Short mmCIF file of C-alpha atoms in Angstrom, two decimals:
data_model
loop_
_atom_site.label_atom_id
_atom_site.label_comp_id
_atom_site.label_asym_id
_atom_site.label_seq_id
_atom_site.Cartn_x
_atom_site.Cartn_y
_atom_site.Cartn_z
CA UNK M 1 187.03 155.00 11.92
CA UNK M 2 185.68 152.37 9.57
CA UNK M 3 188.67 150.12 10.15
CA UNK M 4 188.36 150.56 13.88
CA UNK M 5 184.65 149.69 13.82
CA UNK M 6 185.27 146.63 11.73
CA UNK M 7 188.00 145.54 14.16
CA UNK M 8 185.65 145.89 17.12
CA UNK M 9 182.93 143.92 15.38
CA UNK M 10 185.35 141.13 14.46
CA UNK M 11 186.72 141.04 18.02
CA UNK M 12 183.20 140.83 19.43
CA UNK M 13 182.31 137.97 17.10
CA UNK M 14 185.50 136.13 17.99
CA UNK M 15 184.72 136.59 21.68
CA UNK M 16 181.23 135.23 21.20
CA UNK M 17 182.56 132.23 19.29
CA UNK M 18 185.15 131.56 22.00
CA UNK M 19 182.47 131.76 24.64
CA UNK M 20 180.31 129.34 22.72
CA UNK M 21 183.21 126.92 22.42
CA UNK M 22 183.94 127.12 26.14
CA UNK M 23 180.26 126.65 26.98
CA UNK M 24 180.13 123.65 24.68
CA UNK M 25 183.15 122.12 26.34
CA UNK M 26 181.73 122.66 29.82
CA UNK M 27 178.38 121.26 28.80
CA UNK M 28 180.02 118.22 27.24
CA UNK M 29 182.09 117.67 30.40
CA UNK M 30 179.00 117.88 32.60
CA UNK M 31 177.18 115.42 30.38
CA UNK M 32 180.07 113.00 30.65
CA UNK M 33 180.06 113.33 34.45
CA UNK M 34 176.30 112.80 34.58
CA UNK M 35 176.61 109.79 32.29
CA UNK M 36 179.37 108.37 34.47
CA UNK M 37 177.30 108.97 37.59
CA UNK M 38 174.47 107.04 36.06
CA UNK M 39 176.88 104.16 35.51
CA UNK M 40 177.94 104.14 39.20
CA UNK M 41 176.13 102.22 41.92
CA UNK M 42 176.34 102.34 45.70
CA UNK M 43 178.18 99.27 46.94
CA UNK M 44 178.82 98.12 50.50
CA UNK M 45 182.50 97.38 51.04
CA UNK M 46 184.53 96.19 54.03
CA UNK M 47 185.82 99.06 56.15
CA UNK M 48 188.36 96.77 57.82
CA UNK M 49 189.54 93.16 57.50
CA UNK M 50 186.91 90.62 58.51
CA UNK M 51 187.36 86.92 59.28
CA UNK M 52 185.30 84.26 57.57
CA UNK M 53 182.24 82.93 59.41
CA UNK M 54 181.81 86.08 61.50
CA UNK M 55 178.87 88.42 61.98
CA UNK M 56 179.15 91.78 60.19
CA UNK M 57 178.47 94.89 62.28
CA UNK M 58 177.84 98.48 61.21
CA UNK M 59 181.47 99.35 62.03
CA UNK M 60 182.76 96.67 59.67
CA UNK M 61 181.35 98.17 56.45
CA UNK M 62 180.88 101.42 54.53
CA UNK M 63 179.21 102.52 51.27
CA UNK M 64 181.17 103.68 48.21
CA UNK M 65 180.31 104.37 44.55
CA UNK M 66 181.62 101.89 42.01
CA UNK M 67 181.10 101.36 38.25
CA UNK M 68 178.05 99.27 37.56
CA UNK M 69 179.99 97.20 35.06
CA UNK M 70 182.38 95.95 37.77
CA UNK M 71 179.61 94.48 39.93
CA UNK M 72 177.78 91.26 39.00
CA UNK M 73 174.08 91.75 38.34
CA UNK M 74 171.88 91.01 41.34
CA UNK M 75 174.76 90.94 43.83
CA UNK M 76 174.45 94.48 45.19
CA UNK M 77 173.01 94.77 48.70
CA UNK M 78 172.07 97.73 50.84
CA UNK M 79 173.72 98.51 54.17
CA UNK M 80 170.70 97.22 56.10
CA UNK M 81 170.81 93.94 54.19
CA UNK M 82 174.46 93.39 55.13
CA UNK M 83 174.63 94.34 58.82
CA UNK M 84 173.86 91.39 61.06
CA UNK M 85 174.58 88.76 58.44
CA UNK M 86 177.42 86.23 58.51
CA UNK M 87 180.35 86.52 56.13
CA UNK M 88 181.12 83.17 54.52
CA UNK M 89 184.51 84.40 53.22
CA UNK M 90 187.36 86.43 54.67
CA UNK M 91 187.13 90.10 53.62
CA UNK M 92 189.96 92.57 53.13
CA UNK M 93 189.53 96.31 53.52
CA UNK M 94 187.74 97.69 50.46
CA UNK M 95 186.36 94.34 49.27
CA UNK M 96 182.77 94.59 48.02
CA UNK M 97 180.36 92.74 50.33
CA UNK M 98 178.17 91.00 47.79
CA UNK M 99 175.23 88.67 48.16
CA UNK M 100 177.25 85.59 47.25
CA UNK M 101 179.67 86.19 50.13
CA UNK M 102 177.03 86.24 52.86
CA UNK M 103 174.69 83.89 54.61
CA UNK M 104 171.46 85.87 54.64
CA UNK M 105 170.08 83.79 57.53
CA UNK M 106 172.72 83.40 60.30
CA UNK M 107 170.27 81.32 62.36
CA UNK M 108 170.73 78.50 59.86
CA UNK M 109 174.43 78.47 60.71
CA UNK M 110 173.80 77.80 64.40
CA UNK M 111 173.62 79.64 67.69
CA UNK M 112 177.35 80.43 67.66
CA UNK M 113 176.82 83.01 64.91
CA UNK M 114 174.27 84.85 67.05
CA UNK M 115 176.63 85.36 69.99
CA UNK M 116 178.40 88.71 70.38
CA UNK M 117 182.00 88.75 71.56
CA UNK M 118 182.35 87.94 75.25
CA UNK M 119 179.02 86.11 75.48
CA UNK M 120 178.26 82.40 75.74
CA UNK M 121 175.17 80.22 75.40
CA UNK M 122 173.93 77.83 78.08
CA UNK M 123 170.96 75.45 77.98
CA UNK M 124 168.44 75.45 80.82
CA UNK M 125 166.17 72.41 81.22
CA UNK M 126 162.53 73.46 81.01
CA UNK M 127 159.03 72.11 80.57
CA UNK M 128 155.72 73.71 79.63
CA UNK M 129 155.16 75.16 83.11
CA UNK M 130 158.70 76.35 83.83
CA UNK M 131 159.02 78.00 80.39
CA UNK M 132 156.22 80.55 80.84
CA UNK M 133 153.50 78.14 79.82
CA UNK M 134 155.26 77.07 76.63
CA UNK M 135 154.92 80.54 75.08
CA UNK M 136 158.63 81.29 74.72
CA UNK M 137 160.08 82.03 71.30
CA UNK M 138 163.68 82.68 70.18
CA UNK M 139 164.43 86.37 70.59
CA UNK M 140 162.33 86.76 73.75
CA UNK M 141 163.85 88.09 76.98
CA UNK M 142 163.27 86.35 80.31
CA UNK M 143 164.11 86.62 83.99
CA UNK M 144 165.60 83.46 85.50
CA UNK M 145 164.52 82.45 89.00
CA UNK M 146 166.17 79.81 91.17
CA UNK M 147 164.03 77.71 93.51
CA UNK M 148 165.80 75.61 96.11
CA UNK M 149 165.36 74.40 99.66
CA UNK M 150 167.69 75.53 102.38
CA UNK M 151 168.79 73.17 105.07
CA UNK M 152 166.16 72.69 107.77
CA UNK M 153 163.85 75.20 106.00
CA UNK M 154 160.08 74.77 106.30
CA UNK M 155 159.42 75.90 102.68
CA UNK M 156 161.54 76.41 99.51
CA UNK M 157 163.30 79.70 98.73
CA UNK M 158 162.83 81.53 95.40
CA UNK M 159 165.53 83.98 94.28
CA UNK M 160 166.02 86.12 91.16
CA UNK M 161 169.10 84.61 89.53
CA UNK M 162 169.49 86.49 86.20
CA UNK M 163 167.57 89.41 84.70
CA UNK M 164 166.80 90.19 81.05
CA UNK M 165 168.38 87.14 79.48
CA UNK M 166 167.90 86.64 75.74
CA UNK M 167 166.49 83.33 74.50
CA UNK M 168 168.54 82.20 71.49
CA UNK M 169 166.86 78.89 70.74
CA UNK M 170 164.49 76.30 72.11
CA UNK M 171 165.59 72.69 72.02
CA UNK M 172 163.13 70.19 70.57
CA UNK M 173 160.84 72.75 68.93
CA UNK M 174 159.40 71.94 65.53
CA UNK M 175 158.72 74.86 63.20
CA UNK M 176 155.04 75.64 62.90
CA UNK M 177 153.68 74.85 59.45
CA UNK M 178 150.54 76.12 57.83
CA UNK M 179 147.70 73.68 57.50
CA UNK M 180 147.80 71.96 54.14
CA UNK M 181 145.08 69.73 52.79
CA UNK M 182 143.48 69.33 56.18
CA UNK M 183 146.73 68.45 57.95
CA UNK M 184 146.81 70.05 61.37
CA UNK M 185 149.90 71.89 62.43
CA UNK M 186 151.99 70.22 65.08
CA UNK M 187 154.48 71.59 67.54
CA UNK M 188 156.67 69.80 70.03
CA UNK M 189 157.17 71.42 73.40
CA UNK M 190 160.73 72.49 74.11
CA UNK M 191 162.79 70.58 76.63
CA UNK M 192 165.53 73.17 76.95
CA UNK M 193 166.00 76.90 76.45
CA UNK M 194 169.35 78.15 75.15
CA UNK M 195 170.01 81.62 76.58
CA UNK M 196 172.74 84.21 76.03
CA UNK M 197 174.76 85.08 79.15
CA UNK M 198 178.22 86.14 80.21
CA UNK M 199 180.71 83.43 81.26
CA UNK M 200 180.21 84.43 84.90
CA UNK M 201 176.43 84.15 84.59
CA UNK M 202 176.82 80.75 82.93
CA UNK M 203 178.73 79.51 85.98
CA UNK M 204 175.97 80.81 88.26
CA UNK M 205 173.27 79.13 86.16
CA UNK M 206 175.10 75.80 86.17
CA UNK M 207 175.55 75.98 89.93
CA UNK M 208 171.86 76.79 90.43
CA UNK M 209 170.75 73.80 88.36
CA UNK M 210 172.77 71.48 90.57
CA UNK M 211 171.02 72.75 93.72
CA UNK M 212 167.42 73.16 92.61
CA UNK M 213 165.25 74.13 89.65
CA UNK M 214 165.22 77.21 87.42
CA UNK M 215 162.08 78.99 86.22
CA UNK M 216 161.77 81.45 83.33
CA UNK M 217 159.53 84.54 83.52
CA UNK M 218 158.71 86.14 80.14
CA UNK M 219 159.42 89.90 79.99
CA UNK M 220 157.65 92.59 77.91
CA UNK M 221 159.08 92.95 74.41
CA UNK M 222 160.33 96.54 74.83
CA UNK M 223 161.29 96.39 78.52
CA UNK M 224 165.00 97.13 78.96
CA UNK M 225 165.22 97.81 82.70
CA UNK M 226 166.58 95.07 84.92
CA UNK M 227 164.36 93.43 87.50
CA UNK M 228 165.34 94.33 91.09
CA UNK M 229 166.84 91.53 93.14
CA UNK M 230 164.18 89.65 95.06
CA UNK M 231 164.21 86.73 97.48
CA UNK M 232 161.08 84.94 98.66
CA UNK M 233 161.22 82.32 101.37
CA UNK M 234 157.54 81.53 101.52
CA UNK M 235 154.92 82.60 104.03
CA UNK M 236 155.89 82.77 107.65
CA UNK M 237 155.05 79.36 108.95
CA UNK M 238 155.23 78.74 112.65
CA UNK M 239 156.34 75.30 113.66
CA UNK M 240 153.48 72.91 114.16
CA UNK M 241 152.66 72.64 117.84
CA UNK M 242 153.79 69.37 119.19
CA UNK M 243 150.96 67.15 120.12
CA UNK M 244 150.58 66.87 123.83
CA UNK M 245 152.05 63.68 124.98
CA UNK M 246 149.41 61.18 125.85
CA UNK M 247 148.83 61.34 129.55
CA UNK M 248 150.16 58.28 131.10
CA UNK M 249 147.77 56.25 133.11
CA UNK M 250 147.78 57.16 136.74
CA UNK M 251 150.40 55.19 138.54
CA UNK M 252 149.15 52.07 140.02
CA UNK M 253 149.02 52.19 143.74
CA UNK M 254 152.00 50.53 145.17
CA UNK M 255 151.23 47.06 146.15
CA UNK M 256 150.91 46.78 149.83
CA UNK M 257 153.82 44.98 151.15
CA UNK M 258 152.70 42.20 153.31
CA UNK M 259 154.14 42.55 156.72
CA UNK M 260 155.02 39.33 158.25
CA UNK M 261 153.85 39.07 161.73
CA UNK M 262 156.63 39.05 164.15
CA UNK M 263 156.99 35.47 165.12
CA UNK M 264 156.62 34.70 168.69
CA UNK M 265 159.49 32.33 168.41
CA UNK M 266 160.93 29.48 166.41
CA UNK M 267 160.74 25.86 167.18
CA UNK M 268 163.87 23.91 166.50
CA UNK M 269 163.70 20.19 166.43
CA UNK M 270 166.94 18.68 167.66
CA UNK M 271 167.64 15.08 166.75
CA UNK M 272 170.33 13.33 168.65
CA UNK M 273 171.22 9.66 168.70
CA UNK M 274 168.62 7.99 170.77
CA UNK M 275 166.90 11.27 171.65
CA UNK M 276 164.62 13.80 169.77
CA UNK M 277 163.80 17.07 171.53
CA UNK M 278 162.17 20.37 170.55
CA UNK M 279 163.57 23.74 171.63
CA UNK M 280 161.60 26.99 171.30
CA UNK M 281 163.69 30.12 170.60
CA UNK M 282 162.17 33.55 171.23
CA UNK M 283 162.89 36.56 168.91
CA UNK M 284 165.41 37.86 171.36
CA UNK M 285 167.40 34.69 170.90
CA UNK M 286 166.54 33.18 174.18
CA UNK M 287 165.59 29.50 174.30
CA UNK M 288 162.63 28.36 176.16
#
């Protein structure tokens, strides 16, 4: 019995020691995993190949965990900081999208980087009145109206040409600067508005400019519905009544035709050699 009890006690102690060793191994493994996790950072990588000088969309990138030691300090960007920016280098699938590979301000690269696929930019000539009182800013949305005069029309016709068109840039605008040392801020009024349209809409806008003038109506910031088509031909104007023709002076009475008195006859003086005689001829042709 004693031997059996000692055997049980030894077995129990060995089991406890084995359990402690296993626990220690598991704990050490978990600590290593935790330590490794602390050394990993979330990095935005390319989800598919991307050409250089192209705008990055949400479908172009994804987030993965990578060792901190493999990423240069200060180069890690969040997903929001990457989407919408321009890639300055070609990216392969899985390449980290780091700060040094992006232009953080695509507007500095030109309007072309702000255009989605299938869209084009066209400039519309404007002035302070046509461009909503000079209050337009890049990023605003406008409705474009076409004003022209139809043949033989009394007044011009105004027609909605394009609805909810995005303003990409304003030509001739100087950036507003804060007043410094008493210097007043200055701003030049834009002479053209560059808007984003489809190729078909660009053709329509170019045609409209050749026939008349275009006017821009500023839309509410959060308005996404399109403006219904509208045509205005001006108030109904009846033709001006023609001025009554000046009454001509009453016709002058016809001059009385003088009626020659019927002659009682004609006297014909006949001169013959050595003889002069006078013959009277009556109206009936008889001589007397």
